[in-house]
Amino acid sequence: KQEVTQIPAALSVPEGENLVLNCSFTDSAIYNLQWFRQDPGKGLTSLLLIQSSQREQTSGRLNASLDKSSGRSTLYIAASQPGDSATYLCAVSGSEKLVFGKGMKLTVNP
Amino acid sequence: NAGVTQTPKFQVLKTGQSMTLQCAQDMNHEYMSWYRQDPGMGLRLIHYSVGAGITDQGEVPNGYNVSRSTTEDFPLRLLSAAPSQTSVYFCASSLLNTGELFFGEGSRLTVL
């Protein structure tokens, strides 16, 4: 059974730092991996989708990489801002339906 | 485009009552799904559909029914609400060929 882990569960950093968020999964036979952002009381917003044939995707200050063989993905946030404060979730699609990690709560302090 | 629209946003029910959570999308997505989100449990799939007339169970289907009569709509029915169904419910949809999932804003349900 696919398991998706995000460690740590929470992170607090000063504004301006470059951040790396980690996501690991146990079954490397995946179709894609998606990173989401969730603000308090809101739904999930798709940030980046990486297909299994891709190694990385970029959008603005965000870059996500995928290493299927090691079962890992990282989300890189450059020059973090207070507006980046949110919970970030990764989700993996494979033989099972989309399996979510429990998320990492990020706080960027001014 | 409105994206994925869920109604109602908030609902309080008494144990044993029934209700329907509505979900509509205007992106012509084949895939639609319902999740519940609980503290410490993350997001769990309740039911999903890959097209009109086709539905299937997810990880936690008990106590919930769905139907998909049109591409746009995917309602979630609680037949006899229980306190264990207190949760935040999210509807999500995607194209089958890309898999990029789009979520609604959520429906917060409390069962007393």
CSV table of C-alpha atoms in Angstrom, one decimal:
chain,number,residue,atom,x,y,z
A,1,LYS,CA,0.0,0.0,0.0
A,2,GLN,CA,1.3,3.4,-1.0
A,3,GLU,CA,2.3,5.6,1.9
A,4,VAL,CA,3.3,9.3,1.6
A,5,THR,CA,5.3,11.0,4.3
A,6,GLN,CA,6.1,14.7,4.8
A,7,ILE,CA,8.6,15.6,7.4
A,8,PRO,CA,8.7,17.8,9.4
A,9,ALA,CA,5.1,18.4,10.1
A,10,ALA,CA,5.7,22.1,10.7
A,11,LEU,CA,8.4,24.6,9.9
A,12,SER,CA,8.9,28.3,10.9
A,13,VAL,CA,11.5,30.4,9.1
A,14,PRO,CA,12.4,34.1,8.7
A,15,GLU,CA,11.4,35.9,5.5
A,16,GLY,CA,13.9,35.6,2.6
A,17,GLU,CA,15.1,32.1,3.2
A,18,ASN,CA,15.2,29.5,0.5
A,19,LEU,CA,13.2,26.5,1.6
A,20,VAL,CA,13.2,22.8,0.7
A,21,LEU,CA,10.0,20.8,1.5
A,22,ASN,CA,10.3,17.0,1.4
A,23,CYS,CA,7.9,14.3,0.3
A,24,SER,CA,8.7,10.6,0.3
A,25,PHE,CA,6.6,7.7,-1.0
A,26,THR,CA,7.0,3.9,-0.7
A,27,ASP,CA,5.8,2.6,-4.1
A,28,SER,CA,7.8,4.0,-7.0
A,29,ALA,CA,5.3,2.9,-9.6
A,30,ILE,CA,3.5,6.2,-9.9
A,31,TYR,CA,1.8,8.1,-12.7
A,32,ASN,CA,2.4,11.6,-11.3
A,33,LEU,CA,3.0,13.6,-8.1
A,34,GLN,CA,1.3,16.8,-7.3
A,35,TRP,CA,2.1,19.6,-4.8
A,36,PHE,CA,-0.7,21.6,-3.2
A,37,ARG,CA,-1.1,24.6,-1.0
A,38,GLN,CA,-3.9,24.9,1.6
A,39,ASP,CA,-4.7,28.1,3.4
A,40,PRO,CA,-6.7,27.9,6.7
A,41,GLY,CA,-10.4,27.2,6.0
A,42,LYS,CA,-9.8,26.9,2.3
A,43,GLY,CA,-9.6,24.2,-0.3
A,44,LEU,CA,-6.4,22.9,-1.9
A,45,THR,CA,-4.7,24.9,-4.6
A,46,SER,CA,-2.6,23.0,-7.2
A,47,LEU,CA,1.0,24.3,-7.3
A,48,LEU,CA,2.8,21.9,-9.5
A,49,LEU,CA,2.2,18.6,-11.2
A,50,ILE,CA,5.1,16.3,-12.2
A,51,GLN,CA,4.3,13.4,-14.5
A,52,SER,CA,6.2,10.2,-13.9
A,53,SER,CA,8.4,10.8,-17.0
A,54,GLN,CA,9.5,14.2,-15.8
A,55,ARG,CA,12.2,15.1,-13.4
A,56,GLU,CA,11.1,18.6,-12.4
A,57,GLN,CA,8.6,21.4,-12.9
A,58,THR,CA,8.9,25.1,-12.2
A,59,SER,CA,6.4,27.9,-11.6
A,60,GLY,CA,7.7,31.3,-10.5
A,61,ARG,CA,9.6,30.9,-7.2
A,62,LEU,CA,8.6,27.3,-7.0
A,63,ASN,CA,10.5,24.3,-8.3
A,64,ALA,CA,9.5,20.7,-7.7
A,65,SER,CA,11.7,17.7,-8.5
A,66,LEU,CA,10.9,14.0,-8.6
A,67,ASP,CA,13.2,11.0,-8.1
A,68,LYS,CA,11.0,7.9,-8.5
A,69,SER,CA,13.8,5.4,-7.9
A,70,SER,CA,14.4,6.8,-4.4
A,71,GLY,CA,10.7,7.6,-3.8
A,72,ARG,CA,11.3,11.3,-3.1
A,73,SER,CA,10.1,14.7,-4.3
A,74,THR,CA,11.2,18.1,-3.1
A,75,LEU,CA,9.5,21.4,-3.4
A,76,TYR,CA,11.9,24.3,-3.5
A,77,ILE,CA,10.6,27.8,-2.5
A,78,ALA,CA,13.0,30.6,-3.3
A,79,ALA,CA,13.2,33.8,-1.3
A,80,SER,CA,10.3,32.9,1.0
A,81,GLN,CA,7.7,35.6,1.8
A,82,PRO,CA,5.1,35.9,4.6
A,83,GLY,CA,2.4,35.2,2.0
A,84,ASP,CA,3.9,31.7,1.5
A,85,SER,CA,2.6,30.8,4.9
A,86,ALA,CA,0.3,27.8,4.5
A,87,THR,CA,0.1,24.1,4.7
A,88,TYR,CA,1.8,22.3,1.8
A,89,LEU,CA,0.7,18.8,0.8
A,90,CYS,CA,2.1,16.4,-1.7
A,91,ALA,CA,0.0,13.6,-3.3
A,92,VAL,CA,1.0,10.6,-5.4
A,93,SER,CA,-1.1,9.0,-8.1
A,94,GLY,CA,-0.4,5.3,-8.9
A,95,SER,CA,-2.2,2.0,-8.9
A,96,GLU,CA,-4.2,3.3,-6.0
A,97,LYS,CA,-6.1,6.5,-6.3
A,98,LEU,CA,-4.4,9.7,-5.2
A,99,VAL,CA,-2.6,9.2,-1.9
A,100,PHE,CA,-1.9,12.4,0.2
A,101,GLY,CA,0.7,13.1,2.7
A,102,LYS,CA,-0.5,14.8,5.9
A,103,GLY,CA,1.1,18.1,5.0
A,104,MET,CA,3.7,20.5,6.3
A,105,LYS,CA,2.6,23.7,7.9
A,106,LEU,CA,4.9,26.5,6.9
A,107,THR,CA,5.1,29.8,8.7
A,108,VAL,CA,7.3,32.6,7.2
A,109,ASN,CA,7.9,35.4,9.7
A,110,PRO,CA,8.4,39.0,8.6
B,1,ASN,CA,-14.8,29.7,-15.3
B,2,ALA,CA,-16.1,29.0,-11.7
B,3,GLY,CA,-14.0,25.9,-11.4
B,4,VAL,CA,-15.3,23.5,-8.7
B,5,THR,CA,-18.2,24.8,-6.7
B,6,GLN,CA,-19.5,23.2,-3.5
B,7,THR,CA,-22.6,23.9,-1.6
B,8,PRO,CA,-23.4,24.4,1.2
B,9,LYS,CA,-20.2,25.8,2.9
B,10,PHE,CA,-21.5,25.0,6.4
B,11,GLN,CA,-24.1,22.6,7.6
B,12,VAL,CA,-25.2,21.3,11.1
B,13,LEU,CA,-27.2,18.1,11.2
B,14,LYS,CA,-28.7,16.0,14.0
B,15,THR,CA,-27.9,12.3,14.2
B,16,GLY,CA,-30.0,10.3,11.8
B,17,GLN,CA,-30.8,13.2,9.4
B,18,SER,CA,-30.0,13.0,5.7
B,19,MET,CA,-28.5,15.6,3.4
B,20,THR,CA,-26.8,16.1,0.1
B,21,LEU,CA,-23.6,17.9,-0.5
B,22,GLN,CA,-23.5,19.4,-4.0
B,23,CYS,CA,-20.5,19.6,-6.3
B,24,ALA,CA,-20.4,21.1,-9.8
B,25,GLN,CA,-17.5,21.7,-12.2
B,26,ASP,CA,-17.5,23.7,-15.4
B,27,MET,CA,-14.2,22.5,-16.8
B,28,ASN,CA,-15.5,19.4,-18.6
B,29,HIS,CA,-13.5,17.1,-16.3
B,30,GLU,CA,-14.1,13.4,-16.6
B,31,TYR,CA,-12.9,12.6,-13.1
B,32,MET,CA,-14.6,13.8,-10.0
B,33,SER,CA,-14.1,12.8,-6.4
B,34,TRP,CA,-15.1,13.4,-2.8
B,35,TYR,CA,-12.6,13.6,0.1
B,36,ARG,CA,-13.0,14.2,3.8
B,37,GLN,CA,-10.3,15.9,5.8
B,38,ASP,CA,-9.9,15.2,9.5
B,39,PRO,CA,-7.2,16.4,11.9
B,40,GLY,CA,-4.4,13.9,12.1
B,41,MET,CA,-5.9,11.7,9.4
B,42,GLY,CA,-5.2,13.8,6.3
B,43,LEU,CA,-7.4,13.6,3.2
B,44,ARG,CA,-9.2,10.4,2.6
B,45,LEU,CA,-11.1,9.4,-0.6
B,46,ILE,CA,-14.8,8.6,-0.2
B,47,HIS,CA,-16.1,8.0,-3.7
B,48,TYR,CA,-15.0,8.9,-7.2
B,49,SER,CA,-16.2,8.8,-10.8
B,50,VAL,CA,-14.4,8.6,-14.1
B,51,GLY,CA,-17.5,9.7,-16.1
B,52,ALA,CA,-21.2,10.1,-16.2
B,53,GLY,CA,-22.9,6.9,-15.1
B,54,ILE,CA,-19.7,5.5,-13.5
B,55,THR,CA,-18.9,5.6,-9.8
B,56,ASP,CA,-16.6,3.6,-7.5
B,57,GLN,CA,-15.7,3.4,-3.8
B,58,GLY,CA,-12.7,5.0,-2.3
B,59,GLU,CA,-11.0,4.4,1.1
B,60,VAL,CA,-13.9,5.4,3.4
B,61,PRO,CA,-17.2,4.9,1.5
B,62,ASN,CA,-19.5,3.6,4.3
B,63,GLY,CA,-22.4,5.9,5.1
B,64,TYR,CA,-22.1,7.8,1.8
B,65,ASN,CA,-23.8,7.4,-1.6
B,66,VAL,CA,-22.9,9.1,-4.9
B,67,SER,CA,-24.3,9.3,-8.4
B,68,ARG,CA,-23.1,10.9,-11.6
B,69,SER,CA,-25.9,11.6,-14.0
B,70,THR,CA,-24.0,14.4,-15.8
B,71,THR,CA,-20.4,15.3,-16.5
B,72,GLU,CA,-20.8,18.5,-14.4
B,73,ASP,CA,-22.4,17.3,-11.2
B,74,PHE,CA,-21.3,14.8,-8.5
B,75,PRO,CA,-23.5,15.0,-5.4
B,76,LEU,CA,-22.6,13.2,-2.1
B,77,ARG,CA,-25.5,11.9,0.0
B,78,LEU,CA,-25.4,11.1,3.7
B,79,LEU,CA,-28.4,8.8,4.3
B,80,SER,CA,-28.4,8.8,8.1
B,81,ALA,CA,-25.8,11.2,9.5
B,82,ALA,CA,-23.6,10.1,12.4
B,83,PRO,CA,-21.3,12.1,14.7
B,84,SER,CA,-18.3,10.3,13.1
B,85,GLN,CA,-19.2,12.1,9.8
B,86,THR,CA,-18.4,15.4,11.3
B,87,SER,CA,-15.6,16.6,9.0
B,88,VAL,CA,-14.7,19.0,6.2
B,89,TYR,CA,-15.6,17.6,2.8
B,90,PHE,CA,-13.9,18.5,-0.5
B,91,CYS,CA,-14.9,17.8,-4.0
B,92,ALA,CA,-12.2,17.6,-6.6
B,93,SER,CA,-12.0,17.1,-10.4
B,94,SER,CA,-9.5,16.5,-13.1
B,95,LEU,CA,-9.0,15.6,-16.7
B,96,LEU,CA,-8.2,11.9,-17.0
B,97,ASN,CA,-5.2,12.5,-19.3
B,98,THR,CA,-3.4,15.0,-17.1
B,99,GLY,CA,-4.5,14.1,-13.6
B,100,GLU,CA,-4.1,17.6,-12.2
B,101,LEU,CA,-6.6,17.8,-9.5
B,102,PHE,CA,-8.7,20.9,-8.8
B,103,PHE,CA,-10.5,21.3,-5.5
B,104,GLY,CA,-13.6,23.1,-4.3
B,105,GLU,CA,-13.6,25.4,-1.2
B,106,GLY,CA,-14.9,22.7,1.0
B,107,SER,CA,-18.1,22.0,3.0
B,108,ARG,CA,-17.8,21.9,6.8
B,109,LEU,CA,-20.3,19.5,8.3
B,110,THR,CA,-21.1,19.1,12.0
B,111,VAL,CA,-23.3,16.2,13.2
B,112,LEU,CA,-24.7,16.6,16.7
